[in-house]
CSV table of C-alpha atoms in Angstrom, one decimal:
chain,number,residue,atom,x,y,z
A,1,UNK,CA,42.0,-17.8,0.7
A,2,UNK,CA,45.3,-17.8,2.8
A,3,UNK,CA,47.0,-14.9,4.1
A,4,UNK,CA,50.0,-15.6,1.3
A,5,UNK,CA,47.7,-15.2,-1.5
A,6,UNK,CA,47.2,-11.4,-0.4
A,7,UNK,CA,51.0,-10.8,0.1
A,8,UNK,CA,52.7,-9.3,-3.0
A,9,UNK,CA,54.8,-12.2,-4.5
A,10,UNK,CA,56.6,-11.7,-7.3
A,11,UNK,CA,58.2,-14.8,-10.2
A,12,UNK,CA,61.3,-13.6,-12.2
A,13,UNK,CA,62.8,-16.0,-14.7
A,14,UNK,CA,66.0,-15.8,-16.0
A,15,UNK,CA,66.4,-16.7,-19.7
A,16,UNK,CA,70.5,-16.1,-19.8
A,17,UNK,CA,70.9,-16.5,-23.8
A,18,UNK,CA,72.5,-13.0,-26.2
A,19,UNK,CA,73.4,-12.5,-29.3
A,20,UNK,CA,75.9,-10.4,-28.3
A,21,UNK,CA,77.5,-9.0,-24.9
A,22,UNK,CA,76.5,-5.6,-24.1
A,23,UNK,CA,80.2,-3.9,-23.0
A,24,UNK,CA,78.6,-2.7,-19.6
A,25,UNK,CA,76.6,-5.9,-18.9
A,26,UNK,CA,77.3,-8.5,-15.7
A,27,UNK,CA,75.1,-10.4,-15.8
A,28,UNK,CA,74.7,-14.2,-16.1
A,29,UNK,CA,74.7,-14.4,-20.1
A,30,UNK,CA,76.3,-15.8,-22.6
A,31,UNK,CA,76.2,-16.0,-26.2
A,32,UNK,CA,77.3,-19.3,-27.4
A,33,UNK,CA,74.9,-21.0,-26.1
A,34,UNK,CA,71.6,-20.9,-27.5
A,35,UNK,CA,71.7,-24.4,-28.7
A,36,UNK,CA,70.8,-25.4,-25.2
A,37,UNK,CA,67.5,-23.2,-24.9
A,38,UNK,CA,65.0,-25.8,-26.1
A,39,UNK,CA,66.3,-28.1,-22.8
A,40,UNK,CA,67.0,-25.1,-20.6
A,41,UNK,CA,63.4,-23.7,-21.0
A,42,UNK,CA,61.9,-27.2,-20.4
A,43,UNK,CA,63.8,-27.5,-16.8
A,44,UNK,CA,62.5,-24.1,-16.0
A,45,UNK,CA,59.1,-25.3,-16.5
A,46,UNK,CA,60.1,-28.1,-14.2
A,47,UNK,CA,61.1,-26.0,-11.5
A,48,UNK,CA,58.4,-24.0,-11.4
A,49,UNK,CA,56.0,-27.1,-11.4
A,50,UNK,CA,58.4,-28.2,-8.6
A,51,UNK,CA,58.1,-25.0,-6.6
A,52,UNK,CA,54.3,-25.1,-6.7
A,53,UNK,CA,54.3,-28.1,-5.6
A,54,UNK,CA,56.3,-26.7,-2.5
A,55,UNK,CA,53.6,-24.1,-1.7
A,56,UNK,CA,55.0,-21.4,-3.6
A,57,UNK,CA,51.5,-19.0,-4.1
A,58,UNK,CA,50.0,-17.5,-6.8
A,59,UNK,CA,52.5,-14.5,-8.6
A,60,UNK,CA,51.1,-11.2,-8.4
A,61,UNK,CA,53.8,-10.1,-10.5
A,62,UNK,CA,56.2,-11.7,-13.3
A,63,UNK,CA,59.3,-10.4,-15.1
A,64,UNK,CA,60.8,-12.2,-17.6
A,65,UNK,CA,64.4,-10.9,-18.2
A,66,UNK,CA,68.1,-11.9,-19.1
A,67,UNK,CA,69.8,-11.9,-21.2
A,68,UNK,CA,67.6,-11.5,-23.9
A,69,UNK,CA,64.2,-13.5,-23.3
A,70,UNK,CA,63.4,-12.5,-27.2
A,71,UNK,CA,66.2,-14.8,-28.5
A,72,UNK,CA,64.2,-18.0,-27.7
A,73,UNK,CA,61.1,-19.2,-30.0
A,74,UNK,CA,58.3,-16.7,-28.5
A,75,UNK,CA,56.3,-20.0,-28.2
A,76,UNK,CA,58.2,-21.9,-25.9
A,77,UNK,CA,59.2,-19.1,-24.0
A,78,UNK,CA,55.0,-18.2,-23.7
A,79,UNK,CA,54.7,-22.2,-22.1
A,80,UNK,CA,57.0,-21.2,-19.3
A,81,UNK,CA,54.8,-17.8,-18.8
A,82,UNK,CA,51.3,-20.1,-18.6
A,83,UNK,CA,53.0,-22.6,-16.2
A,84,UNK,CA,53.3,-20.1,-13.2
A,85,UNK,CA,50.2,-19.8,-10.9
A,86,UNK,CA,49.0,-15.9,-10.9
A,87,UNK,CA,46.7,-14.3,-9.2
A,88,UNK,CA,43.4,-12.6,-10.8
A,89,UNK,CA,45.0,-9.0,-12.6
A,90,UNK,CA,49.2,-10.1,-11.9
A,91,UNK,CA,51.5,-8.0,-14.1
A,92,UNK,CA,53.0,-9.9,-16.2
A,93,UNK,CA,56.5,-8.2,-17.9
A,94,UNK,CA,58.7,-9.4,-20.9
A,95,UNK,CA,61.7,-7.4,-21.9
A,96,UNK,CA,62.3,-7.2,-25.4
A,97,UNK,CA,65.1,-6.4,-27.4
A,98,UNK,CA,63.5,-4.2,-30.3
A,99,UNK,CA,65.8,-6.4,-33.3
A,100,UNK,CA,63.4,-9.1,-32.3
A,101,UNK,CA,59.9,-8.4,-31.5
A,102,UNK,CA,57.4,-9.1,-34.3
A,103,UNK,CA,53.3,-9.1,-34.0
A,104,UNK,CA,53.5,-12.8,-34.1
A,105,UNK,CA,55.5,-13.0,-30.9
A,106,UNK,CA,53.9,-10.1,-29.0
A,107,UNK,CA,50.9,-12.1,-29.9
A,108,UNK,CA,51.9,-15.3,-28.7
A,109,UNK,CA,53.1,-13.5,-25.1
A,110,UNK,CA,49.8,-11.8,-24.9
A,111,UNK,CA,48.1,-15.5,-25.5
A,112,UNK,CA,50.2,-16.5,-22.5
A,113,UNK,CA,49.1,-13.7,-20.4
A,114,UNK,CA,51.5,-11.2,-20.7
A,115,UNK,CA,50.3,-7.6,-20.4
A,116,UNK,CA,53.4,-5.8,-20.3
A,117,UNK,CA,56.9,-5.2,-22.1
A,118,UNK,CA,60.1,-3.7,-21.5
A,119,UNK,CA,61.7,-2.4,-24.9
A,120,UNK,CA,65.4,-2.2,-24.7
A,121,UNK,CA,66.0,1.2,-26.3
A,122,UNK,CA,69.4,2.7,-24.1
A,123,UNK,CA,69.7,5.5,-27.3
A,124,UNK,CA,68.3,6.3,-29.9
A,125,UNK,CA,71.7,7.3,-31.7
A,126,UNK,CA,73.4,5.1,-33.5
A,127,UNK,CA,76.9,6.0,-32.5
A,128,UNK,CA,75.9,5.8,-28.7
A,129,UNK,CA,74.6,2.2,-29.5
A,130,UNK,CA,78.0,1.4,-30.8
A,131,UNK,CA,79.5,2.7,-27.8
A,132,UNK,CA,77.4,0.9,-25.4
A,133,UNK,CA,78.2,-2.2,-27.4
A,134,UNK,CA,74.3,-2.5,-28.3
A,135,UNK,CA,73.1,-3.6,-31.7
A,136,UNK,CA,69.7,-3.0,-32.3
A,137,UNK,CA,68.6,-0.4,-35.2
A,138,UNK,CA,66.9,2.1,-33.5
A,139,UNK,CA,64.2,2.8,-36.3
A,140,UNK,CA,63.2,-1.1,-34.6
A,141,UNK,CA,61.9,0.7,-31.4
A,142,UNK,CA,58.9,2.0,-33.0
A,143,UNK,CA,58.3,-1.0,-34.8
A,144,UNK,CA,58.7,-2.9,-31.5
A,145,UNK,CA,56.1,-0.4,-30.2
A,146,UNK,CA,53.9,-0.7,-32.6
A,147,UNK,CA,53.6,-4.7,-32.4
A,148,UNK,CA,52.9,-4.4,-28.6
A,149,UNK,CA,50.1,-2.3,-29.1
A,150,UNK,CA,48.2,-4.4,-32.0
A,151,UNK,CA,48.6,-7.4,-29.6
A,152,UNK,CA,47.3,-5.3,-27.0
A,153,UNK,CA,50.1,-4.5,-24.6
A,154,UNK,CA,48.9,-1.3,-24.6
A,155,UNK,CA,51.5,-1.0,-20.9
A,156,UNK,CA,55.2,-0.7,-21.7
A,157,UNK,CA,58.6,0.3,-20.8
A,158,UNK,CA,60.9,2.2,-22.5
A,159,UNK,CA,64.4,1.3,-21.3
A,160,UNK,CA,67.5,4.2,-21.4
A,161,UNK,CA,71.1,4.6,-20.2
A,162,UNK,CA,73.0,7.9,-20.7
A,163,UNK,CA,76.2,8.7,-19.8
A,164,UNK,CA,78.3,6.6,-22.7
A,165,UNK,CA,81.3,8.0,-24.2
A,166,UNK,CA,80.7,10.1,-27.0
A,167,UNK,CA,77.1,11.1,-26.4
A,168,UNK,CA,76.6,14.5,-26.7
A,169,UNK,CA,74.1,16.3,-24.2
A,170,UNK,CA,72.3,16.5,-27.9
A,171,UNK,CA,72.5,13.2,-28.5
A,172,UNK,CA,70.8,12.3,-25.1
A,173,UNK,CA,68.0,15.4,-25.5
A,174,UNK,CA,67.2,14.1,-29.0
A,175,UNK,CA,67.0,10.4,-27.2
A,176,UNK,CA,64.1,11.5,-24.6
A,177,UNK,CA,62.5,13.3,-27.0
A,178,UNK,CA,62.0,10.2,-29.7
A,179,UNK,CA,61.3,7.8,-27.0
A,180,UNK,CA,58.6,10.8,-26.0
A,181,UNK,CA,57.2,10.4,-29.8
A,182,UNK,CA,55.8,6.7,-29.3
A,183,UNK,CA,53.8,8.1,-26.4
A,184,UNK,CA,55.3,5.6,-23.7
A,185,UNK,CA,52.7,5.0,-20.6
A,186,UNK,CA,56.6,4.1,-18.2
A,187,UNK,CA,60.3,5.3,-19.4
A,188,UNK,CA,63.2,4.5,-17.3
A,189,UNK,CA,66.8,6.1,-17.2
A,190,UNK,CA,69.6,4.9,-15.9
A,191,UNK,CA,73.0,6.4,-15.6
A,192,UNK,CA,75.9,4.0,-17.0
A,193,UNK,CA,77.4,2.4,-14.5
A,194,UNK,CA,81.0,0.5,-14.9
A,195,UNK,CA,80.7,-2.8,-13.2
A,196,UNK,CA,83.7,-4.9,-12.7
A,197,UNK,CA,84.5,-7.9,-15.2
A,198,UNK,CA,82.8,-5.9,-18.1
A,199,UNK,CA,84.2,-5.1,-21.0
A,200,UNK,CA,83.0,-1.3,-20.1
A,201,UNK,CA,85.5,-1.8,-17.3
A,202,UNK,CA,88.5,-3.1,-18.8
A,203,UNK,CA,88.6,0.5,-21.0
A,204,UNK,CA,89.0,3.7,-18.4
A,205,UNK,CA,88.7,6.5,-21.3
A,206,UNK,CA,85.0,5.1,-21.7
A,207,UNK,CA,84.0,5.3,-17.7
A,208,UNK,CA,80.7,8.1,-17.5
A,209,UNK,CA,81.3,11.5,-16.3
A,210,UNK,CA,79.4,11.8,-13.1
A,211,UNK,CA,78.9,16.0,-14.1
A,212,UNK,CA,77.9,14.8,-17.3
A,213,UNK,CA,75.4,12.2,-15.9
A,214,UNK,CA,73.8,14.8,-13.6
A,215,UNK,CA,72.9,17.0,-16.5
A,216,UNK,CA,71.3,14.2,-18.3
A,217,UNK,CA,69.1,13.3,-15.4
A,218,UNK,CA,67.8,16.5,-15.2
A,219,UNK,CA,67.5,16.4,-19.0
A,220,UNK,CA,65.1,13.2,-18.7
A,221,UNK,CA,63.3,14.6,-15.5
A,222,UNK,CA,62.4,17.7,-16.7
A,223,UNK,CA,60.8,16.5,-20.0
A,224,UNK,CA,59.4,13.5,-18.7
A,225,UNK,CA,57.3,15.3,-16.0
A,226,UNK,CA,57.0,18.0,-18.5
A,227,UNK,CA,54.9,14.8,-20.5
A,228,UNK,CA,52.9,14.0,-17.7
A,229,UNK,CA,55.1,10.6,-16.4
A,230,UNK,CA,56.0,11.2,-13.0
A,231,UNK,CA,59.3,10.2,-10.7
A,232,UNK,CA,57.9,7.5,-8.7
A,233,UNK,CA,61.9,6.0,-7.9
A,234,UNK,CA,65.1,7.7,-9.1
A,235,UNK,CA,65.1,6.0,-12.5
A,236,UNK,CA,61.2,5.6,-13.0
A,237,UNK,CA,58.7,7.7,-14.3
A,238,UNK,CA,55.2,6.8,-15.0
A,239,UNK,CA,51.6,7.9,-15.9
A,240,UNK,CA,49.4,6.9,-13.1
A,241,UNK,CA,48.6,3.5,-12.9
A,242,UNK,CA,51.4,1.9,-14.6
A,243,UNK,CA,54.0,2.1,-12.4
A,244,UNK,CA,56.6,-1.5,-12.5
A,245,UNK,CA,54.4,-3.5,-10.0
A,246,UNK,CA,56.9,-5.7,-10.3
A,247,UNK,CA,60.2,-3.0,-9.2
A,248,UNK,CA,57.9,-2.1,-6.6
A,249,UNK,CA,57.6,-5.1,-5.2
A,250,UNK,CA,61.4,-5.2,-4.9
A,251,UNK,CA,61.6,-2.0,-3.2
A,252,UNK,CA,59.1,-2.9,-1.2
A,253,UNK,CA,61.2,-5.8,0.3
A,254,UNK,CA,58.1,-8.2,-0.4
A,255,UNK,CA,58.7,-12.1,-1.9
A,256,UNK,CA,59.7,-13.0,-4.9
A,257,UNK,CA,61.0,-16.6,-6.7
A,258,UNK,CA,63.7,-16.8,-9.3
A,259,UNK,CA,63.9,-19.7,-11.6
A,260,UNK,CA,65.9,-20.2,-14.3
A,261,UNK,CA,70.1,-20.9,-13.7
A,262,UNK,CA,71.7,-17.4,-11.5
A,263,UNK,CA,68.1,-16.7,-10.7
A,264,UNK,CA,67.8,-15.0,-7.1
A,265,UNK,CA,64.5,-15.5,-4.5
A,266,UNK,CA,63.6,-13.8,-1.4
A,267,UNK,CA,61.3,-14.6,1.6
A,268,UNK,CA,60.8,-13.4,5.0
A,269,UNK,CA,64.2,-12.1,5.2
A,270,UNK,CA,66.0,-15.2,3.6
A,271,UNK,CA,68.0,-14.4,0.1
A,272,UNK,CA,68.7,-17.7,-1.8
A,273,UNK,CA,70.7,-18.0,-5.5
A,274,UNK,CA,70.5,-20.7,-8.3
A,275,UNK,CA,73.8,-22.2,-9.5
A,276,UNK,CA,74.9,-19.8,-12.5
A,277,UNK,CA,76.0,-21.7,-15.9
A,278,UNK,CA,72.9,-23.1,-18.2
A,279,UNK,CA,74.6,-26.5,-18.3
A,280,UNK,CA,75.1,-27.1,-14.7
A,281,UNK,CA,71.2,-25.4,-14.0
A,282,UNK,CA,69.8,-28.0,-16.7
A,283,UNK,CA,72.0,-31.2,-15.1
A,284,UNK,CA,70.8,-30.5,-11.6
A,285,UNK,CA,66.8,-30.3,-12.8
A,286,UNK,CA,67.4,-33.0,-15.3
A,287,UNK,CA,68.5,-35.5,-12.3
A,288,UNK,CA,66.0,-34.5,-9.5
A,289,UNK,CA,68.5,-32.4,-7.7
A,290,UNK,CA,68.0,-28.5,-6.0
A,291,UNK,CA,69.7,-25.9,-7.9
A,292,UNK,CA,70.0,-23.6,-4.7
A,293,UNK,CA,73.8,-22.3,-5.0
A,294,UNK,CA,74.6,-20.4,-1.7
A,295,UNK,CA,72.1,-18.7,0.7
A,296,UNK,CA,71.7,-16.0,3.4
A,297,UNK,CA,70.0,-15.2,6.4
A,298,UNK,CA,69.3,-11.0,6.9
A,299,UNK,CA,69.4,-10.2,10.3
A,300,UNK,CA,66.9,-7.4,11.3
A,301,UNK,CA,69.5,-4.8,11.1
A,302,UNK,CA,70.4,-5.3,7.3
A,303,UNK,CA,66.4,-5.8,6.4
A,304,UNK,CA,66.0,-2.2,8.4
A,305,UNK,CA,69.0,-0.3,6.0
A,306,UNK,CA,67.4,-1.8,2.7
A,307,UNK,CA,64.0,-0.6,3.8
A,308,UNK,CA,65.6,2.8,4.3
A,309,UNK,CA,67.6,2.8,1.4
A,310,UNK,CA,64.8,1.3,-1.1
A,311,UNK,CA,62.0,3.7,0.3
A,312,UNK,CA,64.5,6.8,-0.1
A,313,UNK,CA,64.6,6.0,-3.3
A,314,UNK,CA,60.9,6.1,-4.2
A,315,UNK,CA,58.6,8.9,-3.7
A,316,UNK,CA,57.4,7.6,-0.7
A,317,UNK,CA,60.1,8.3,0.8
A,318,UNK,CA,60.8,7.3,4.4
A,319,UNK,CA,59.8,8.4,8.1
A,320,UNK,CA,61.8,11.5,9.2
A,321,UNK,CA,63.5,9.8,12.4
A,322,UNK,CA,65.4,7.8,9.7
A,323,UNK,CA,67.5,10.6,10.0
A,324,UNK,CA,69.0,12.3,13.1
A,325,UNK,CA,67.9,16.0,13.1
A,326,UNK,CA,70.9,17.7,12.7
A,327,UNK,CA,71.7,15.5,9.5
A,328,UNK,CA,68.3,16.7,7.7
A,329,UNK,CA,69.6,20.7,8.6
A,330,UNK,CA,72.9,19.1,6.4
A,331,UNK,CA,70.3,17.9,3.5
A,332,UNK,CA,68.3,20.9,3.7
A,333,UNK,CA,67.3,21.3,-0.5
A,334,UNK,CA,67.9,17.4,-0.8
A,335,UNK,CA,65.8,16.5,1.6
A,336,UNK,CA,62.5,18.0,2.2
A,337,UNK,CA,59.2,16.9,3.8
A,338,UNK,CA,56.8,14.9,2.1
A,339,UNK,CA,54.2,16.3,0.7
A,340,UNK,CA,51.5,14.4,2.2
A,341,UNK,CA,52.8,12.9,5.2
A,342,UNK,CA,54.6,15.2,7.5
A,343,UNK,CA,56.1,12.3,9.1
A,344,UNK,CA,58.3,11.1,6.4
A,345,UNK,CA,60.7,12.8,4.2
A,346,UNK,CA,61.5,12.4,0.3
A,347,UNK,CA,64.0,13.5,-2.1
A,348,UNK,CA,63.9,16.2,-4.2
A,349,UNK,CA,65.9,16.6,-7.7
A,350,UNK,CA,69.1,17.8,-5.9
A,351,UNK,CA,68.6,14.9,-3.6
A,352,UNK,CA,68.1,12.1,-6.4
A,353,UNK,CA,71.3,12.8,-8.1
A,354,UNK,CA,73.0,12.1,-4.6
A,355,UNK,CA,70.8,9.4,-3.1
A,356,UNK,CA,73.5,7.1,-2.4
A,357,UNK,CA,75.6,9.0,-0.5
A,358,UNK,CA,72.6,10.1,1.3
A,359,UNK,CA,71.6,6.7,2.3
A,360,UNK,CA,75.1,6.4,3.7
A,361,UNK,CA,73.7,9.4,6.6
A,362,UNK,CA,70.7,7.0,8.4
A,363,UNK,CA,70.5,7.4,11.9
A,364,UNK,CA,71.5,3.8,13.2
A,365,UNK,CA,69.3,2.1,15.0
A,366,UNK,CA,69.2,2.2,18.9
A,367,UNK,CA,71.5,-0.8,19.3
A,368,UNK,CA,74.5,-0.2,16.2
A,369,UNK,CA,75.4,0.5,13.4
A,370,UNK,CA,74.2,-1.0,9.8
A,371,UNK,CA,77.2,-0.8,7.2
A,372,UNK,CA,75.9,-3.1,4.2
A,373,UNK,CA,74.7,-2.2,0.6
A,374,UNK,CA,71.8,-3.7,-1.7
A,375,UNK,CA,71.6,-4.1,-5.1
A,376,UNK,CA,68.2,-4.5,-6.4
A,377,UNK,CA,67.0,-5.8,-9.9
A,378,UNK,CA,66.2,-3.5,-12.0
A,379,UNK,CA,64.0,-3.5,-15.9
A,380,UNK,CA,66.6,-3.4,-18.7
A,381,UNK,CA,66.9,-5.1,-21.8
C-alpha cells in the first residue's frame, strides 16, 4: 500500500442544479437548468474516471453537495457515488433537501455506498423559511429522517442558520428543540451571513443582528451539549464518533478533489478551481479538454495562518506560542488552556462567538507577517 492511501483524501462533487435560489446563497447554482443534468452528471463520471487514471487515491471521505444534489434522479446521481475509488470504511455524505428525499432514493444512495446525509433544515418555522428564501415544509424534516434511517443511514446532519429577519429568539429555541426531537447523532448552526451578489445582500433591513446572533449561539450550545452532542468546531456538535470526517479533513488542511463545474481541489499546498457554468464544464469534458479554471500556489506563510485559524476553530485548538504572551493576558476568558494538552490553547464560548477577530491576533511567524483569510467549505443544504 502506498503512503497516499493512508493520507486523508477527501472527493467533493458539485451537482450545481435548484429549484429555487436561496436569498443568502453564492454559490455556483442555478435553476434553469436542470435540463442539462442527465449530460452534466455523465461528464462528472468522466472526470473522475479521468482523475483516477491520473493517480488520484482511494477517497477516505465524499460529500456530495450543491446546489441541491436531491434534484437529480437519485439513480444517476448514486452511479457517480460508485465510480469514485474509496477506501475500506470512507464516509460518504449526501446533502438532502428534505422536499425531496423519499425511501426509494435514500435507498438507492445507501446501494451506492452512502452512509451519511445532510438534511437541509435552516428553521423549523415557516415564516423564517420564507425569509431565508427556503421552501421546504418543515413537517418534510422528519419525514426526510425517517427515510434515512429505514435505508440505514442511521449518521446524519441536521443543517441550521439563525439570525434571519423576523425570527424571534422563540422562533430559533423552538428550532433546536424540534431538530433535538428526531434525536440527530450531528447538528450544525450557522449564523446568517450576507454575502455579496445575494439577494440577502441587495436588501439591508434583512442583514443579521450580530447581538442577536450571539444569543442564538449560546441558545444552540447550551441545549445541544445539554443533549449530549458536543462543540467539536464553532458550528458543529456531535455525539462521539460521528463527527463530519469530511469538514475535518478540510480543517485539517489535508487533500481533497473537486469534480463537477466550480468544483475546488487541494494538494500539497496547491488550490486549483473548475471553470464555473454547467455548459462550459460539460463542453470542456465532452471534447477531451481540462476544466482547471485558475490555480494557486500557498506559500508556507499562508498554509501556516490557515492551520492556525482552522485549528482555533476546532476543539483542538492550537499550540500556545501561536499567540504572543501578552496577547493571551488580552483573551483571558476567550482563550483558555486546553484541557488535555497544556501546550495548546482552545476557545471557550466567549471565545467562539469572537473567533475571527481572534485569529486576526497570531503571533507572526519569525520572518513576517501573514495578512490573508480562508474560506472553507462547509455542510449546508
Amino acid at each position: 500500500m502506498s503512503p497516499d492511501e493512508h493520507r486523508p483524501n477527501g472527493v467533493y462533487v458539485h451537482v450545481p442544479f435548484c429549484a429555487t435560489r436561496c436569498d443568502y446563497c453564492a454559490f455556483a447554482t442555478w435553476t434553469d437548468r436542470t435540463h442539462l443534468a442527465e449530460e452534466y452528471l455523465r461528464c462528472v463520471r468522466v472526470e473522475i474516471e479521468r482523475a483516477v487514471a491520473d493517480g488520484m487515491a482511494p477517497a477516505t471521505t465524499v460529500f456530495v453537495g450543491g446546489g441541491t444534489p436531491t434534484a437529480v434522479p437519485p439513480d444517476a446521481l448514486a452511479e457517480v457515488i460508485a465510480a469514485i475509488p474509496r477506501t475500506p470504511g470512507a464516509e460518504v455524505t449526501v446533502e438532502c433537501n428534505p422536499d425531496d428525499v423519499t425511501l426509494e432514493m435514500t435507498t438507492a444512495f445507501a446501494g451506492a455506498g452512502v452512509n451519511r446525509v445532510s438534511i437541509g433544515v435552516q428553521s423549523m418555522a415557516p415564516h423564517v423559511l420564507v425569509a431565508l428564501g427556503r421552501t421546504h415544509r418543515p413537517e418534510n424534516v422528519a419525514r426526510a429522517v425517517e427515510c434515512a434511517r429505514s435505508a440505514g443511514l442511521t449518521s446524519f446532519n441536521l443543517d441550521l442558520i439563525y439570525g434571519a429577519v423576523g425570527e424571534t429568539v422563540a422562533d430559533w429555541s423552538s428550532t433546536v428543540s424540534a431538530a433535538l426531537d428526531l434525536d440527530p447523532p450531528h447538528v450544525s448552526a450557522y449564523g446568517l451571513t450576507v454575502e455579496a451578489g445575494t439577494a440577502l445582500a441587495a436588501t439591508p433591513q434583512r442583514h443579521p443582528d450580530d447581538d442577536d446572533q450571539a444569543d442564538k449561539y449560546e441558545i444552540a450550545d447550551s441545549a445541544l451539549t445539554a443533549a449530549g452532542l458536543a462543540n467539536y468546531e464553532v458550528s458543529n456538535w456531535a455525539l462521539p464518533g460521528h463527527e463530519s470526517r469530511h469538514n475535518l479533513l478540510y480543517w485539517h488542511q489535508h487533500d481533497y478533489r473537486g469534480v463537477g463545474c466550480a468544483a475546488h481541489s487541494h494538494r500539497d499546498g496547491r488550490r486549483w478551481w473548475n471553470v464555473r457554468t454547467p455548459e462550459r464544464y460539460i463542453d470542456l469534458v465532452t471534447r477531451g479538454e481540462p476544466v482547471e479554471a485558475s490555480a494557486e500556489a500557498l506559500d508556507d506563510e499562508t498554509r501556516r495562518f490557515e492551520r492556525l485559524q482552522l485549528g482555533l476553530r476546532t476543539r483542538d485548538g492550537v499550540e500556545s506560542g501561536a499567540f504572543a504572551p501578552e496577547t493571551l493576558e488580552l483573551l483571558a476568558g476567550m482563550v483558555v488552556p486546553h484541557p488535555d494538552d497544556p501546550g495548546r490553547v482552545v476557545l471557550t464560548r466567549a471565545g467562539r462567538l469572537m473567533a475571527d477577530d481572534i485569529s486576526t491576533r497570531f503571533a507572526p511567524a519569525p520572518h513576517g507577517d501573514v495578512a490573508v483569510v480562508v474560506s472553507v467549505p462547509a455542510e449546508g443544504a
